[in-house]
Each structure stands twice: as C-alpha cells, then as structure tokens.
PDB file of C-alpha atoms in Angstrom:
ATOM      1  CA  UNK A  11      39.718  18.232  39.386  1.00 55.00           C
ATOM      2  CA  UNK A  12      39.034  19.219  35.597  1.00 52.00           C
ATOM      3  CA  UNK A  13      40.610  15.875  34.438  1.00 55.00           C
ATOM      4  CA  UNK A  14      38.256  13.865  36.922  1.00 52.00           C
ATOM      5  CA  UNK A  15      35.192  15.633  35.521  1.00 55.00           C
ATOM      6  CA  UNK A  16      36.237  15.287  31.747  1.00 54.00           C
ATOM      7  CA  UNK A  17      36.895  11.593  32.516  1.00 52.00           C
ATOM      8  CA  UNK A  18      33.327  11.366  34.153  1.00 56.00           C
ATOM      9  CA  UNK A  19      31.856  12.994  31.044  1.00 56.00           C
ATOM     10  CA  UNK A  20      33.503  10.787  28.492  1.00 55.00           C
ATOM     11  CA  UNK A  21      32.382   7.942  30.325  1.00 57.00           C
ATOM     12  CA  UNK A  22      28.925   9.047  30.504  1.00 58.00           C
ATOM     13  CA  UNK A  23      29.252   9.988  26.792  1.00 56.00           C
ATOM     14  CA  UNK A  24      30.198   6.520  26.004  1.00 58.00           C
ATOM     15  CA  UNK A  25      27.568   4.821  27.926  1.00 59.00           C
ATOM     16  CA  UNK A  26      25.023   6.670  26.076  1.00 53.00           C
ATOM     17  CA  UNK A  27      26.693   5.708  22.674  1.00 57.00           C
ATOM     18  CA  UNK A  28      26.397   2.075  23.720  1.00 57.00           C
ATOM     19  CA  UNK A  29      23.067   2.371  24.908  1.00 52.00           C
ATOM     20  CA  UNK A  30      21.802   3.725  21.661  1.00 55.00           C
ATOM     21  CA  UNK A  31      23.753   1.185  19.631  1.00 57.00           C
ATOM     22  CA  UNK A  32      22.180  -1.492  21.883  1.00 50.00           C
ATOM     23  CA  UNK A  33      18.730  -0.027  20.751  1.00 49.00           C
ATOM     24  CA  UNK A  34      19.483   0.261  17.062  1.00 50.00           C
ATOM     25  CA  UNK A  35      20.490  -3.450  17.098  1.00 48.00           C
ATOM     26  CA  UNK A  36      17.358  -4.561  19.004  1.00 46.00           C
ATOM     27  CA  UNK A  37      15.299  -2.358  16.448  1.00 49.00           C
ATOM     28  CA  UNK A  38      16.625  -3.827  13.331  1.00 49.00           C
ATOM     29  CA  UNK A  39      16.496  -7.635  14.658  1.00 50.00           C
ATOM     30  CA  UNK A  40      12.637  -7.130  15.286  1.00 54.00           C
ATOM     31  CA  UNK A  41      10.453  -8.151  12.553  1.00 69.00           C
ATOM     32  CA  UNK A  42       7.583  -6.012  11.878  1.00 81.00           C
ATOM     33  CA  UNK A  43       4.225  -7.697  11.432  1.00 86.00           C
ATOM     34  CA  UNK A  44       3.126  -7.598   8.092  1.00 85.00           C
ATOM     35  CA  UNK A  45      -0.125  -5.893   7.113  1.00 88.00           C
ATOM     36  CA  UNK A  46      -2.846  -7.924   7.162  1.00 91.00           C
ATOM     37  CA  UNK A  47      -4.958  -8.573   3.997  1.00 91.00           C
ATOM     38  CA  UNK A  48      -7.669  -6.010   5.043  1.00 93.00           C
ATOM     39  CA  UNK A  49      -5.107  -3.243   5.873  1.00 93.00           C
ATOM     40  CA  UNK A  50      -3.428  -3.891   2.537  1.00 93.00           C
ATOM     41  CA  UNK A  51      -6.949  -3.551   0.785  1.00 94.00           C
ATOM     42  CA  UNK A  52      -7.769  -0.281   2.821  1.00 94.00           C
ATOM     43  CA  UNK A  53      -4.271   0.945   1.752  1.00 92.00           C
ATOM     44  CA  UNK A  54      -4.750   0.276  -1.856  1.00 94.00           C
ATOM     45  CA  UNK A  55      -8.132   1.775  -2.052  1.00 95.00           C
ATOM     46  CA  UNK A  56      -7.139   5.005  -0.344  1.00 95.00           C
ATOM     47  CA  UNK A  57      -3.711   5.405  -2.274  1.00 95.00           C
ATOM     48  CA  UNK A  58      -5.700   4.956  -5.661  1.00 96.00           C
ATOM     49  CA  UNK A  59      -8.308   7.330  -4.785  1.00 96.00           C
ATOM     50  CA  UNK A  60      -5.712   9.936  -3.695  1.00 96.00           C
ATOM     51  CA  UNK A  61      -3.955   9.593  -7.072  1.00 95.00           C
ATOM     52  CA  UNK A  62      -6.938   9.235  -9.644  1.00 94.00           C
ATOM     53  CA  UNK A  63      -9.823  11.419  -7.368  1.00 95.00           C
ATOM     54  CA  UNK A  64     -12.014   8.594  -7.732  1.00 95.00           C
ATOM     55  CA  UNK A  65     -13.301   6.310  -4.959  1.00 91.00           C
ATOM     56  CA  UNK A  66     -13.013   2.534  -5.251  1.00 94.00           C
ATOM     57  CA  UNK A  67     -16.269   0.599  -5.186  1.00 94.00           C
ATOM     58  CA  UNK A  68     -14.844  -2.717  -4.909  1.00 94.00           C
ATOM     59  CA  UNK A  69     -11.868  -5.104  -5.329  1.00 95.00           C
ATOM     60  CA  UNK A  70     -12.542  -7.742  -7.754  1.00 95.00           C
ATOM     61  CA  UNK A  71      -9.122  -9.754  -7.373  1.00 96.00           C
ATOM     62  CA  UNK A  72      -6.446  -9.826  -4.895  1.00 96.00           C
ATOM     63  CA  UNK A  73      -3.153 -12.035  -5.063  1.00 96.00           C
ATOM     64  CA  UNK A  74       0.257 -12.143  -3.573  1.00 95.00           C
ATOM     65  CA  UNK A  75       3.265 -11.904  -6.162  1.00 95.00           C
ATOM     66  CA  UNK A  76       6.979 -12.010  -5.980  1.00 95.00           C
ATOM     67  CA  UNK A  77       7.167  -8.398  -5.504  1.00 94.00           C
ATOM     68  CA  UNK A  78       4.284  -7.816  -3.213  1.00 95.00           C
ATOM     69  CA  UNK A  79       0.707  -7.634  -4.274  1.00 96.00           C
ATOM     70  CA  UNK A  80      -1.492  -7.184  -7.248  1.00 97.00           C
ATOM     71  CA  UNK A  81      -5.181  -6.279  -7.226  1.00 97.00           C
ATOM     72  CA  UNK A  82      -7.916  -5.486  -9.618  1.00 97.00           C
ATOM     73  CA  UNK A  83     -10.194  -2.539  -8.462  1.00 97.00           C
ATOM     74  CA  UNK A  84     -13.345  -1.542  -9.962  1.00 96.00           C
ATOM     75  CA  UNK A  85     -14.030   2.372  -9.807  1.00 97.00           C
ATOM     76  CA  UNK A  86     -17.049   4.538 -10.581  1.00 95.00           C
ATOM     77  CA  UNK A  87     -15.656   7.047 -13.491  1.00 95.00           C
ATOM     78  CA  UNK A  88     -18.760   8.712 -14.661  1.00 94.00           C
ATOM     79  CA  UNK A  89     -22.052   8.722 -12.710  1.00 94.00           C
ATOM     80  CA  UNK A  90     -25.121   8.539 -15.075  1.00 93.00           C
ATOM     81  CA  UNK A  91     -28.958   8.287 -14.650  1.00 92.00           C
ATOM     82  CA  UNK A  92     -29.939   5.735 -14.634  1.00 91.00           C
ATOM     83  CA  UNK A  93     -27.294   4.089 -12.484  1.00 91.00           C
ATOM     84  CA  UNK A  94     -27.054   0.964 -14.916  1.00 90.00           C
ATOM     85  CA  UNK A  95     -25.444   3.395 -17.501  1.00 91.00           C
ATOM     86  CA  UNK A  96     -22.825   4.898 -15.277  1.00 94.00           C
ATOM     87  CA  UNK A  97     -19.258   4.361 -16.562  1.00 95.00           C
ATOM     88  CA  UNK A  98     -17.329   2.106 -14.520  1.00 96.00           C
ATOM     89  CA  UNK A  99     -13.446   1.014 -14.784  1.00 96.00           C
ATOM     90  CA  UNK A 100     -11.230  -1.886 -13.624  1.00 97.00           C
ATOM     91  CA  UNK A 101      -7.723  -0.615 -12.533  1.00 97.00           C
ATOM     92  CA  UNK A 102      -4.733  -3.150 -11.922  1.00 98.00           C
ATOM     93  CA  UNK A 103      -2.855  -1.845  -8.830  1.00 97.00           C
ATOM     94  CA  UNK A 104       0.497  -3.128  -7.616  1.00 97.00           C
ATOM     95  CA  UNK A 105       1.663  -2.819  -4.055  1.00 97.00           C
ATOM     96  CA  UNK A 106       5.024  -3.784  -2.635  1.00 95.00           C
ATOM     97  CA  UNK A 107       5.181  -5.985   0.385  1.00 91.00           C
ATOM     98  CA  UNK A 108       4.606  -3.181   2.858  1.00 90.00           C
ATOM     99  CA  UNK A 109       1.483  -2.299   1.063  1.00 92.00           C
ATOM    100  CA  UNK A 110       2.596   0.840  -0.551  1.00 95.00           C
ATOM    101  CA  UNK A 111       1.259   1.483  -4.132  1.00 96.00           C
ATOM    102  CA  UNK A 112       3.977   1.067  -6.736  1.00 97.00           C
ATOM    103  CA  UNK A 113       1.847   1.275  -9.833  1.00 97.00           C
ATOM    104  CA  UNK A 114      -1.519   1.368 -11.329  1.00 97.00           C
ATOM    105  CA  UNK A 115      -3.228   1.305 -14.689  1.00 98.00           C
ATOM    106  CA  UNK A 116      -6.918   1.185 -16.297  1.00 97.00           C
ATOM    107  CA  UNK A 117      -7.275  -2.233 -17.880  1.00 97.00           C
ATOM    108  CA  UNK A 118     -10.892  -1.820 -19.149  1.00 96.00           C
ATOM    109  CA  UNK A 119     -13.820   0.601 -19.162  1.00 96.00           C
ATOM    110  CA  UNK A 120     -17.511  -0.525 -19.124  1.00 95.00           C
ATOM    111  CA  UNK A 121     -21.177   0.587 -18.475  1.00 94.00           C
ATOM    112  CA  UNK A 122     -22.102  -0.575 -14.845  1.00 92.00           C
ATOM    113  CA  UNK A 123     -25.133  -2.786 -16.149  1.00 82.00           C
ATOM    114  CA  UNK A 124     -23.330  -4.669 -18.953  1.00 84.00           C
ATOM    115  CA  UNK A 125     -21.919  -8.231 -18.185  1.00 77.00           C
ATOM    116  CA  UNK A 126     -18.654  -9.276 -19.942  1.00 76.00           C
ATOM    117  CA  UNK A 127     -18.953 -11.058 -23.157  1.00 72.00           C
ATOM    118  CA  UNK A 128     -17.788 -14.618 -22.644  1.00 58.00           C
ATOM    119  CA  UNK A 129     -14.918 -15.093 -24.616  1.00 59.00           C
ATOM    120  CA  UNK A 130     -13.062 -18.685 -24.373  1.00 59.00           C
ATOM    121  CA  UNK A 131      -9.553 -18.491 -23.231  1.00 59.00           C
ATOM    122  CA  UNK A 132      -9.569 -14.991 -22.294  1.00 53.00           C
ATOM    123  CA  UNK A 133     -10.934 -12.200 -20.223  1.00 51.00           C
TER     124      UNK A 133
END
C-alpha cells in the first residue's frame, strides 16, 4: 500500500514539475511590450529627480541609440528672483532599452533668461 502511495506522490510531483517547466518556457518566449516614448520620458525624469534631488522642467532632446535612449533634460538648479535669473542646467541622460537610467551628466549651466550664443558648427 505504501508503494502505491509513493508512486502516486511521485507522479503528482512530476506533473507539477512538468507544469512549472511549461510555464517557464511560455514566459520566456513571450516578448514584453517595450515602454512607450512617454513612459520612457516619465521614467527618466523620475529617476533623475530621485538621484539629483531636482525636478526636471522639460526634455529638450530625445533619441534612440544602439544601447537604449539618450535625452537632454532641463533642470532648475537654483531659483532666484526674478525668475529670469534662476540658474538652469542641461543634463545628458542615458537609458537602457527598458527605460532604466544607466548614466547622467550635467553638460551646461545657464540663467533662465539667457539665450544661447550662436556658434557656427557647434552648440
């Protein structure tokens, strides 16, 4: 009698393992829908704010790269009165293909009220 019971438990155990393997194969063959551009922008802004403690005001560039995505994000670094004298910064932000921040760096600082000087052939 105990042999019969052990055999039934063994079969149940094997069926459970087979079922789990089947689910794993199904999950691994499913392709996850890539995040939308708006979702990528939201993630980038949120992650940058979490790391720097400064809220992003706008995204001035956004492009897909071989590794994922590259953005330039405008951030208010120092609020002044009048507002046109506030200190702004542009950050270059890199994301992987899933929208996770992989790196960032400040590329320039400027007063909000100042326009960039036109330089031929460059930024």
